[in-house]
PDB file of C-alpha atoms and ligand atoms in Angstrom:
ATOM      1  CA  MET P   1       0.050  -0.266  -0.280  1.00 82.00           C
ATOM      2  CA  ALA P   2       0.871   3.413  -0.772  1.00 89.00           C
ATOM      3  CA  HIS P   3       1.887   5.407   2.419  1.00 96.00           C
ATOM      4  CA  LEU P   4       4.295   8.441   3.106  1.00 97.00           C
ATOM      5  CA  ASN P   5       5.359   8.548   6.460  1.00 97.00           C
ATOM      6  CA  VAL P   6       7.799  11.894   7.208  1.00 97.00           C
ATOM      7  CA  SER P   7       8.608  11.560  11.368  1.00 97.00           C
ATOM      8  CA  SER P   8      10.436  14.289  13.639  1.00 97.00           C
ATOM      9  CA  ILE P   9      12.239  16.296  10.733  1.00 97.00           C
ATOM     10  CA  CYS P  10      14.473  18.777  12.170  1.00 96.00           C
ATOM     11  CA  LYS P  11      16.436  21.322  10.241  1.00 97.00           C
ATOM     12  CA  SER P  12      18.580  24.240  10.620  1.00 97.00           C
ATOM     13  CA  PHE P  13      20.598  26.548   8.369  1.00 96.00           C
ATOM     14  CA  GLU P  14      23.507  28.390  10.602  1.00 94.00           C
ATOM     15  CA  ASN P  15      21.903  27.823  13.387  1.00 92.00           C
ATOM     16  CA  THR P  16      18.454  29.281  12.328  1.00 94.00           C
ATOM     17  CA  PRO P  17      16.122  26.749  12.663  1.00 95.00           C
ATOM     18  CA  VAL P  18      13.325  26.210  10.087  1.00 95.00           C
ATOM     19  CA  LEU P  19      11.930  23.065  11.136  1.00 95.00           C
ATOM     20  CA  LEU P  20      11.445  21.800  14.343  1.00 92.00           C
ATOM     21  CA  ASP P  21      10.142  17.981  15.094  1.00 93.00           C
ATOM     22  CA  GLN P  22       7.976  17.895  11.797  1.00 95.00           C
ATOM     23  CA  SER P  23       5.977  14.946  10.756  1.00 96.00           C
ATOM     24  CA  LEU P  24       3.144  14.529   8.476  1.00 97.00           C
ATOM     25  CA  GLU P  25       1.845  11.763   6.434  1.00 97.00           C
ATOM     26  CA  VAL P  26       0.013  10.741   3.104  1.00 98.00           C
ATOM     27  CA  GLN P  27      -2.453   8.352   2.815  1.00 97.00           C
ATOM     28  CA  GLU P  28      -2.827   5.977  -0.748  1.00 96.00           C
ATOM     29  CA  GLY P  29      -4.164   8.595  -3.448  1.00 95.00           C
ATOM     30  CA  GLU P  30      -4.618  11.416  -0.896  1.00 97.00           C
ATOM     31  CA  PHE P  31      -3.954  14.909  -2.187  1.00 98.00           C
ATOM     32  CA  VAL P  32      -2.033  17.297   0.094  1.00 98.00           C
ATOM     33  CA  ALA P  33      -1.687  20.891   0.041  1.00 98.00           C
ATOM     34  CA  LEU P  34       0.565  22.615   1.809  1.00 98.00           C
ATOM     35  CA  LEU P  35       0.103  26.248   2.780  1.00 97.00           C
ATOM     36  CA  GLY P  36       2.284  28.559   4.657  1.00 95.00           C
ATOM     37  CA  PRO P  37       4.044  31.969   4.935  1.00 94.00           C
ATOM     38  CA  SER P  38       7.430  32.770   2.524  1.00 94.00           C
ATOM     39  CA  GLY P  39      10.065  31.498   3.835  1.00 94.00           C
ATOM     40  CA  CYS P  40       8.400  28.978   6.624  1.00 95.00           C
ATOM     41  CA  GLY P  41      10.429  25.841   5.436  1.00 95.00           C
ATOM     42  CA  LYS P  42       7.841  24.125   2.820  1.00 96.00           C
ATOM     43  CA  SER P  43      10.753  24.069   0.345  1.00 96.00           C
ATOM     44  CA  THR P  44      12.865  22.693   2.352  1.00 96.00           C
ATOM     45  CA  LEU P  45      10.506  20.205   3.615  1.00 97.00           C
ATOM     46  CA  LEU P  46       9.731  18.901   0.230  1.00 96.00           C
ATOM     47  CA  GLN P  47      13.394  18.694  -0.594  1.00 96.00           C
ATOM     48  CA  ILE P  48      14.175  16.846   2.705  1.00 97.00           C
ATOM     49  CA  ILE P  49      11.503  14.176   1.362  1.00 97.00           C
ATOM     50  CA  ASN P  50      13.101  14.375  -2.371  1.00 95.00           C
ATOM     51  CA  GLY P  51      16.245  13.794  -0.546  1.00 95.00           C
ATOM     52  CA  LEU P  52      18.338  16.482  -1.922  1.00 92.00           C
ATOM     53  CA  VAL P  53      18.413  18.480   1.332  1.00 96.00           C
ATOM     54  CA  PRO P  54      19.885  16.608   4.162  1.00 97.00           C
ATOM     55  CA  ALA P  55      17.836  17.111   7.419  1.00 97.00           C
ATOM     56  CA  ASP P  56      19.560  17.008  11.077  1.00 97.00           C
ATOM     57  CA  ARG P  57      16.926  14.958  12.267  1.00 97.00           C
ATOM     58  CA  GLY P  58      13.972  12.501  11.669  1.00 98.00           C
ATOM     59  CA  THR P  59      13.135   9.742   8.897  1.00 98.00           C
ATOM     60  CA  VAL P  60      11.738   9.513   5.522  1.00 97.00           C
ATOM     61  CA  VAL P  61       9.277   6.635   5.057  1.00 97.00           C
ATOM     62  CA  LEU P  62       7.861   5.669   1.596  1.00 97.00           C
ATOM     63  CA  ASP P  63       6.066   2.358   0.969  1.00 95.00           C
ATOM     64  CA  GLY P  64       7.075   0.825   3.914  1.00 95.00           C
ATOM     65  CA  LYS P  65      11.001   1.874   2.953  1.00 95.00           C
ATOM     66  CA  ASP P  66      13.256   4.398   4.814  1.00 96.00           C
ATOM     67  CA  ILE P  67      14.172   6.876   1.728  1.00 96.00           C
ATOM     68  CA  THR P  68      15.671   9.776   4.536  1.00 96.00           C
ATOM     69  CA  GLY P  69      18.347  11.307   3.063  1.00 95.00           C
ATOM     70  CA  LYS P  70      18.416   9.394  -0.635  1.00 93.00           C
ATOM     71  CA  THR P  71      17.214  10.692  -3.821  1.00 90.00           C
ATOM     72  CA  GLY P  72      15.435   9.051  -6.576  1.00 83.00           C
ATOM     73  CA  ALA P  73      13.017   6.025  -5.512  1.00 80.00           C
ATOM     74  CA  GLY P  74       9.619   6.303  -6.140  1.00 90.00           C
ATOM     75  CA  ARG P  75       9.581  10.198  -5.748  1.00 93.00           C
ATOM     76  CA  GLY P  76       8.655  12.636  -8.664  1.00 93.00           C
ATOM     77  CA  MET P  77       9.403  16.331  -8.477  1.00 93.00           C
ATOM     78  CA  VAL P  78       8.273  19.256  -9.866  1.00 93.00           C
ATOM     79  CA  PHE P  79       9.180  23.133  -9.406  1.00 89.00           C
ATOM     80  CA  GLN P  80       7.835  26.537  -9.893  1.00 87.00           C
ATOM     81  CA  GLY P  81       9.923  26.920 -12.772  1.00 85.00           C
ATOM     82  CA  ALA P  82       9.945  23.723 -15.117  1.00 81.00           C
ATOM     83  CA  ASP P  83      13.603  23.432 -14.520  1.00 89.00           C
ATOM     84  CA  LEU P  84      14.054  21.034 -18.250  1.00 95.00           C
ATOM     85  CA  PHE P  85      17.131  20.521 -19.682  1.00 96.00           C
ATOM     86  CA  PRO P  86      17.800  23.130 -22.625  1.00 96.00           C
ATOM     87  CA  TRP P  87      19.655  21.047 -24.259  1.00 97.00           C
ATOM     88  CA  ARG P  88      16.976  18.030 -24.670  1.00 97.00           C
ATOM     89  CA  THR P  89      13.955  17.993 -26.910  1.00 97.00           C
ATOM     90  CA  ALA P  90      10.408  17.864 -24.589  1.00 97.00           C
ATOM     91  CA  LEU P  91      10.512  14.591 -25.518  1.00 98.00           C
ATOM     92  CA  GLU P  92      14.120  14.071 -24.126  1.00 97.00           C
ATOM     93  CA  ASN P  93      12.936  15.839 -21.343  1.00 97.00           C
ATOM     94  CA  VAL P  94      10.238  13.905 -19.944  1.00 97.00           C
ATOM     95  CA  ALA P  95      12.156  10.416 -21.215  1.00 97.00           C
ATOM     96  CA  PHE P  96      14.827  11.321 -18.615  1.00 95.00           C
ATOM     97  CA  GLY P  97      14.144   9.833 -15.190  1.00 92.00           C
ATOM     98  CA  LEU P  98      13.912   6.667 -17.230  1.00 94.00           C
ATOM     99  CA  GLU P  99      16.610   6.835 -18.871  1.00 94.00           C
ATOM    100  CA  VAL P 100      18.067   7.265 -15.204  1.00 92.00           C
ATOM    101  CA  MET P 101      16.985   4.115 -14.808  1.00 91.00           C
ATOM    102  CA  GLY P 102      18.177   1.948 -17.408  1.00 94.00           C
ATOM    103  CA  VAL P 103      14.719   1.703 -19.621  1.00 95.00           C
ATOM    104  CA  GLY P 104      15.904   0.952 -23.016  1.00 97.00           C
ATOM    105  CA  LYS P 105      15.450   3.983 -25.723  1.00 96.00           C
ATOM    106  CA  SER P 106      12.488   2.416 -28.122  1.00 97.00           C
ATOM    107  CA  GLU P 107      10.635   1.942 -24.545  1.00 97.00           C
ATOM    108  CA  ARG P 108      11.067   5.348 -22.893  1.00 97.00           C
ATOM    109  CA  LEU P 109      10.273   7.576 -26.034  1.00 97.00           C
ATOM    110  CA  LYS P 110       6.839   5.492 -26.191  1.00 97.00           C
ATOM    111  CA  GLN P 111       6.260   6.083 -22.288  1.00 96.00           C
ATOM    112  CA  ALA P 112       7.455  10.089 -22.636  1.00 97.00           C
ATOM    113  CA  SER P 113       5.100  10.578 -25.856  1.00 97.00           C
ATOM    114  CA  HIS P 114       2.399   8.784 -23.340  1.00 95.00           C
ATOM    115  CA  TYR P 115       2.161  11.333 -20.942  1.00 93.00           C
ATOM    116  CA  LEU P 116       3.137  14.388 -23.012  1.00 95.00           C
ATOM    117  CA  ASN P 117       0.237  13.686 -24.997  1.00 93.00           C
ATOM    118  CA  LEU P 118      -1.817  13.483 -22.068  1.00 90.00           C
ATOM    119  CA  VAL P 119      -0.358  17.046 -20.528  1.00 90.00           C
ATOM    120  CA  GLY P 120      -1.632  18.020 -24.520  1.00 90.00           C
ATOM    121  CA  LEU P 121       1.623  18.720 -26.099  1.00 94.00           C
ATOM    122  CA  ARG P 122       0.954  15.730 -28.575  1.00 95.00           C
ATOM    123  CA  GLY P 123       2.939  17.180 -31.747  1.00 96.00           C
ATOM    124  CA  PHE P 124       5.400  19.030 -29.547  1.00 97.00           C
ATOM    125  CA  GLU P 125       7.610  16.099 -29.084  1.00 97.00           C
ATOM    126  CA  ASN P 126      10.762  17.889 -30.638  1.00 98.00           C
ATOM    127  CA  ALA P 127      10.106  21.195 -29.850  1.00 97.00           C
ATOM    128  CA  TRP P 128      13.374  22.447 -27.399  1.00 97.00           C
ATOM    129  CA  PRO P 129      12.055  24.128 -23.936  1.00 96.00           C
ATOM    130  CA  HIS P 130      12.808  27.909 -25.200  1.00 96.00           C
ATOM    131  CA  GLN P 131      10.346  27.484 -27.874  1.00 97.00           C
ATOM    132  CA  LEU P 132       7.852  26.633 -25.970  1.00 96.00           C
ATOM    133  CA  SER P 133       5.617  28.930 -23.313  1.00 93.00           C
ATOM    134  CA  GLY P 134       5.992  28.896 -19.601  1.00 91.00           C
ATOM    135  CA  GLY P 135       2.780  27.002 -19.472  1.00 91.00           C
ATOM    136  CA  MET P 136       3.968  24.629 -21.652  1.00 94.00           C
ATOM    137  CA  GLN P 137       7.264  24.081 -20.132  1.00 94.00           C
ATOM    138  CA  GLN P 138       5.645  23.460 -16.623  1.00 92.00           C
ATOM    139  CA  ARG P 139       3.180  21.383 -18.480  1.00 93.00           C
ATOM    140  CA  VAL P 140       6.319  19.058 -19.482  1.00 95.00           C
ATOM    141  CA  GLY P 141       7.392  19.242 -16.007  1.00 94.00           C
ATOM    142  CA  ILE P 142       4.773  17.620 -15.355  1.00 93.00           C
ATOM    143  CA  ALA P 143       4.733  15.011 -17.651  1.00 93.00           C
ATOM    144  CA  ARG P 144       8.112  14.191 -16.765  1.00 94.00           C
ATOM    145  CA  ALA P 145       7.178  13.908 -13.262  1.00 91.00           C
ATOM    146  CA  PHE P 146       4.558  11.767 -13.959  1.00 91.00           C
ATOM    147  CA  CYS P 147       6.238   9.745 -16.566  1.00 92.00           C
ATOM    148  CA  ILE P 148       8.693   7.856 -14.255  1.00 92.00           C
ATOM    149  CA  ARG P 149       5.589   6.540 -12.655  1.00 91.00           C
ATOM    150  CA  PRO P 150       6.318   7.879  -8.853  1.00 93.00           C
ATOM    151  CA  SER P 151       4.452   6.521  -5.835  1.00 94.00           C
ATOM    152  CA  LEU P 152       4.458  10.310  -4.556  1.00 96.00           C
ATOM    153  CA  LEU P 153       4.729  13.006  -6.491  1.00 96.00           C
ATOM    154  CA  LEU P 154       6.146  16.440  -4.963  1.00 97.00           C
ATOM    155  CA  MET P 155       5.220  19.820  -6.415  1.00 97.00           C
ATOM    156  CA  ASP P 156       6.674  23.247  -5.074  1.00 96.00           C
ATOM    157  CA  GLU P 157       4.376  25.808  -6.599  1.00 95.00           C
ATOM    158  CA  PRO P 158       4.397  24.607  -9.635  1.00 93.00           C
ATOM    159  CA  PHE P 159       1.862  26.968 -11.285  1.00 93.00           C
ATOM    160  CA  GLY P 160       3.253  29.819  -9.170  1.00 91.00           C
ATOM    161  CA  ALA P 161       4.630  32.121 -12.353  1.00 87.00           C
ATOM    162  CA  LEU P 162       2.286  31.280 -14.720  1.00 89.00           C
ATOM    163  CA  ASP P 163      -0.660  33.935 -15.614  1.00 89.00           C
ATOM    164  CA  VAL P 164      -4.390  33.224 -13.475  1.00 92.00           C
ATOM    165  CA  GLN P 165      -6.076  31.471 -16.885  1.00 91.00           C
ATOM    166  CA  THR P 166      -3.149  29.206 -17.711  1.00 89.00           C
ATOM    167  CA  ARG P 167      -3.030  28.007 -13.986  1.00 91.00           C
ATOM    168  CA  ASP P 168      -6.614  27.822 -13.759  1.00 92.00           C
ATOM    169  CA  VAL P 169      -6.291  25.325 -16.767  1.00 91.00           C
ATOM    170  CA  LEU P 170      -3.373  23.227 -15.948  1.00 91.00           C
ATOM    171  CA  GLN P 171      -5.024  22.690 -12.408  1.00 94.00           C
ATOM    172  CA  ASP P 172      -7.721  20.820 -13.968  1.00 93.00           C
ATOM    173  CA  GLU P 173      -5.151  19.108 -16.053  1.00 91.00           C
ATOM    174  CA  LEU P 174      -3.177  18.014 -13.137  1.00 93.00           C
ATOM    175  CA  VAL P 175      -6.421  16.311 -11.344  1.00 94.00           C
ATOM    176  CA  ARG P 176      -7.653  14.837 -14.615  1.00 91.00           C
ATOM    177  CA  ILE P 177      -3.771  13.162 -15.111  1.00 91.00           C
ATOM    178  CA  TRP P 178      -3.564  12.807 -11.543  1.00 93.00           C
ATOM    179  CA  GLU P 179      -7.703  11.096 -10.911  1.00 91.00           C
ATOM    180  CA  ALA P 180      -6.559   8.157 -13.380  1.00 88.00           C
ATOM    181  CA  GLU P 181      -3.673   7.295 -11.951  1.00 88.00           C
ATOM    182  CA  ARG P 182      -4.008   8.750  -7.882  1.00 91.00           C
ATOM    183  CA  LYS P 183      -0.333   8.871  -7.141  1.00 93.00           C
ATOM    184  CA  MET P 184       0.375  10.730  -3.553  1.00 96.00           C
ATOM    185  CA  VAL P 185       0.233  14.477  -3.988  1.00 97.00           C
ATOM    186  CA  LEU P 186       2.423  17.048  -2.167  1.00 98.00           C
ATOM    187  CA  PHE P 187       1.230  20.156  -3.241  1.00 98.00           C
ATOM    188  CA  VAL P 188       2.946  23.489  -1.998  1.00 97.00           C
ATOM    189  CA  THR P 189       1.051  26.204  -2.675  1.00 97.00           C
ATOM    190  CA  HIS P 190       0.280  30.021  -1.634  1.00 95.00           C
ATOM    191  CA  GLY P 191      -2.860  30.325  -3.055  1.00 95.00           C
ATOM    192  CA  ILE P 192      -5.195  29.574  -1.001  1.00 97.00           C
ATOM    193  CA  GLU P 193      -8.511  28.700  -3.258  1.00 96.00           C
ATOM    194  CA  GLU P 194      -6.160  26.346  -5.372  1.00 96.00           C
ATOM    195  CA  ALA P 195      -5.319  24.559  -2.596  1.00 98.00           C
ATOM    196  CA  LEU P 196      -8.935  24.012  -1.634  1.00 98.00           C
ATOM    197  CA  TYR P 197      -9.922  23.406  -5.335  1.00 97.00           C
ATOM    198  CA  LEU P 198      -7.439  20.291  -5.935  1.00 97.00           C
ATOM    199  CA  ALA P 199      -6.514  19.124  -2.045  1.00 98.00           C
ATOM    200  CA  ASP P 200      -7.880  16.065  -0.125  1.00 98.00           C
ATOM    201  CA  ARG P 201      -6.602  18.060   3.152  1.00 98.00           C
ATOM    202  CA  ILE P 202      -4.498  21.152   3.363  1.00 98.00           C
ATOM    203  CA  LEU P 203      -1.644  21.607   6.313  1.00 98.00           C
ATOM    204  CA  VAL P 204      -1.209  25.196   7.184  1.00 97.00           C
ATOM    205  CA  PHE P 205       2.079  26.015   8.381  1.00 96.00           C
ATOM    206  CA  SER P 206       3.137  28.460  10.591  1.00 95.00           C
ATOM    207  CA  LYS P 207       5.966  31.359   9.881  1.00 94.00           C
ATOM    208  CA  ARG P 208       9.227  29.940  10.702  1.00 93.00           C
ATOM    209  CA  PRO P 209      10.004  27.436  12.573  1.00 89.00           C
ATOM    210  CA  ALA P 210       6.817  25.875  10.835  1.00 89.00           C
ATOM    211  CA  HIS P 211       4.102  24.273  12.897  1.00 90.00           C
ATOM    212  CA  VAL P 212       1.215  22.782  11.738  1.00 94.00           C
ATOM    213  CA  LEU P 213      -1.495  25.473  12.351  1.00 94.00           C
ATOM    214  CA  ARG P 214      -4.660  23.929  11.252  1.00 96.00           C
ATOM    215  CA  GLU P 215      -5.271  20.876   9.217  1.00 97.00           C
ATOM    216  CA  LEU P 216      -8.515  20.760   6.947  1.00 98.00           C
ATOM    217  CA  VAL P 217     -10.363  17.956   4.914  1.00 98.00           C
ATOM    218  CA  VAL P 218     -11.983  19.609   2.429  1.00 98.00           C
ATOM    219  CA  PRO P 219     -15.427  18.732   2.340  1.00 96.00           C
ATOM    220  CA  TYR P 220     -15.693  18.634  -1.548  1.00 96.00           C
ATOM    221  CA  GLU P 221     -16.527  15.365  -3.326  1.00 94.00           C
ATOM    222  CA  ARG P 222     -14.888  14.630  -6.623  1.00 94.00           C
ATOM    223  CA  PRO P 223     -15.282  15.473  -9.339  1.00 91.00           C
ATOM    224  CA  ARG P 224     -14.941  19.065  -8.423  1.00 93.00           C
ATOM    225  CA  HIS P 225     -16.206  21.975 -10.478  1.00 92.00           C
ATOM    226  CA  GLU P 226     -15.006  25.920 -11.217  1.00 91.00           C
ATOM    227  CA  SER P 227     -18.394  26.449  -9.709  1.00 94.00           C
ATOM    228  CA  MET P 228     -17.481  25.391  -5.876  1.00 95.00           C
ATOM    229  CA  LYS P 229     -15.561  28.404  -5.720  1.00 95.00           C
ATOM    230  CA  LEU P 230     -18.349  30.722  -5.348  1.00 96.00           C
ATOM    231  CA  ASP P 231     -19.758  28.090  -2.921  1.00 96.00           C
ATOM    232  CA  PRO P 232     -20.694  30.317   1.054  1.00 97.00           C
ATOM    233  CA  LEU P 233     -18.711  27.524   2.767  1.00 97.00           C
ATOM    234  CA  PHE P 234     -15.560  27.278   0.194  1.00 98.00           C
ATOM    235  CA  LEU P 235     -15.395  31.124   0.707  1.00 98.00           C
ATOM    236  CA  GLN P 236     -15.936  30.773   4.443  1.00 98.00           C
ATOM    237  CA  LEU P 237     -12.480  28.682   4.442  1.00 98.00           C
ATOM    238  CA  ARG P 238     -10.778  30.510   2.248  1.00 98.00           C
ATOM    239  CA  ARG P 239     -11.290  33.763   4.304  1.00 98.00           C
ATOM    240  CA  GLU P 240     -10.951  31.185   7.940  1.00 97.00           C
ATOM    241  CA  ILE P 241      -7.395  30.157   6.163  1.00 98.00           C
ATOM    242  CA  SER P 242      -6.762  33.527   5.216  1.00 97.00           C
ATOM    243  CA  ASP P 243      -7.278  35.359   8.419  1.00 97.00           C
ATOM    244  CA  LEU P 244      -5.025  32.287  10.532  1.00 96.00           C
ATOM    245  CA  LEU P 245      -2.032  33.153   8.133  1.00 96.00           C
ATOM    246  CA  ARG P 246      -2.740  36.820   8.512  1.00 96.00           C
ATOM    247  CA  HIS P 247      -3.123  36.282  12.388  1.00 95.00           C
ATOM    248  CA  ASP P 248      -0.208  34.481  13.012  1.00 94.00           C
ATOM    249  CA  MET P 249       2.103  36.833  10.697  1.00 91.00           C
ATOM    250  CA  ASN P 250       1.175  39.186  13.146  1.00 92.00           C
ATOM    251  CA  ALA P 251       1.971  37.659  16.332  1.00 86.00           C
TER     252      ALA P 251
HETATM  253  N1  ATP U 301      20.838  26.493   1.553  1.00 64.00           N
HETATM  254  C1  ATP U 301      20.240  27.261   2.170  1.00 64.00           C
HETATM  255  N2  ATP U 301      20.931  27.965   3.290  1.00 64.00           N
HETATM  256  C2  ATP U 301      20.536  28.731   4.416  1.00 64.00           C
HETATM  257  N3  ATP U 301      19.064  29.042   4.745  1.00 64.00           N
HETATM  258  C3  ATP U 301      18.211  27.997   4.148  1.00 64.00           C
HETATM  259  C4  ATP U 301      18.740  27.443   2.776  1.00 64.00           C
HETATM  260  N4  ATP U 301      17.931  26.816   2.168  1.00 64.00           N
HETATM  261  C5  ATP U 301      16.391  27.589   2.661  1.00 64.00           C
HETATM  262  N5  ATP U 301      16.907  28.692   3.779  1.00 64.00           N
HETATM  263  C6  ATP U 301      16.052  29.573   4.847  1.00 64.00           C
HETATM  264  O1  ATP U 301      15.407  28.600   5.625  1.00 64.00           O
HETATM  265  C7  ATP U 301      14.219  29.144   5.471  1.00 64.00           C
HETATM  266  C8  ATP U 301      12.900  28.257   5.148  1.00 64.00           C
HETATM  267  O2  ATP U 301      13.382  28.423   3.334  1.00 64.00           O
HETATM  268  P1  ATP U 301      11.755  27.996   2.246  1.00 64.00           P
HETATM  269  O3  ATP U 301      12.447  27.664   0.430  1.00 64.00           O
HETATM  270  O4  ATP U 301      11.749  26.004   2.714  1.00 64.00           O
HETATM  271  O5  ATP U 301      10.568  28.234   2.365  1.00 64.00           O
HETATM  272  P2  ATP U 301       9.233  28.305   1.379  1.00 64.00           P
HETATM  273  O6  ATP U 301       8.333  28.004   2.652  1.00 64.00           O
HETATM  274  O7  ATP U 301       9.645  27.325   0.924  1.00 64.00           O
HETATM  275  O8  ATP U 301       9.177  29.545   1.696  1.00 64.00           O
HETATM  276  P3  ATP U 301       8.685  30.267  -0.239  1.00 64.00           P
HETATM  277  O9  ATP U 301       6.946  30.513   0.058  1.00 64.00           O
HETATM  278  O10 ATP U 301       8.975  31.922  -0.137  1.00 64.00           O
HETATM  279  O11 ATP U 301       9.115  29.443  -1.151  1.00 64.00           O
HETATM  280  C9  ATP U 301      14.518  30.024   4.459  1.00 64.00           C
HETATM  281  O12 ATP U 301      14.314  31.286   5.911  1.00 64.00           O
HETATM  282  C10 ATP U 301      15.379  30.526   3.971  1.00 64.00           C
HETATM  283  O13 ATP U 301      16.093  31.344   3.959  1.00 64.00           O
HETATM  284 MG1   MG U 302       9.649  27.421  -1.733  1.00 64.00          MG
END
């Protein structure tokens, strides 16, 4: 059974504590959003889970395996800027993870092209990153993360740099792809509305050193529709989270 267990993570940078005994779990098929003020440690936590930044203490267990401090294995990551390799075509970027895993060329290109189609980029296989718009690059980044069939997707403000219209379209596309495969997702965002629209559960972090101010199970079934953003309960929850964050900032 897919499961993420992050337990008692501590991390300081130059004696400044950023994460103090941070724990969280993600269940199979669950989409969890992390909200919190700038600088509170969200990206640091994701990088620790991804194995790219070492924790001072604590463990990360994915699907029963201790992966603390290890990269690769079961995780796909999407960043705010798509971070594509400029010297690789869109298709080769998507296939990159499979190449690292040793999958043969024709097989990995076949799988990469499947995911490129899923994100709506059929026909752009041979495009270079600089020929793609920001939204298209982000789509390639999403296809690349899904292509390795990770157990867990780590997404760090993946739509933060996009215009509102492109972001809305990509939110719906992400949900459509996610609903087909139901990977566990940890999704960092500054958008309260985005978190409520996308996630099953939201963790609201305090300012640094981060602790969980509120855990909220989003009370909406799937599939969800744009219209829920105008629902009185949605507006009320958005307001509550916004007040909570503002109150914490001023505390
Ligand atoms: N490599 C590093 N060296 C020193 N300090 C760091 C390093 N990485 C992060 N920090 C500090 O740790 C704190 C948390 O940073 P982090 O990037 O995790 O915040 P964040 O919650 O992702 O913020 P944002 O919402 O702005 O992306 C910040 O105060 C930052 O300055
Ligand atoms: Mg960040």
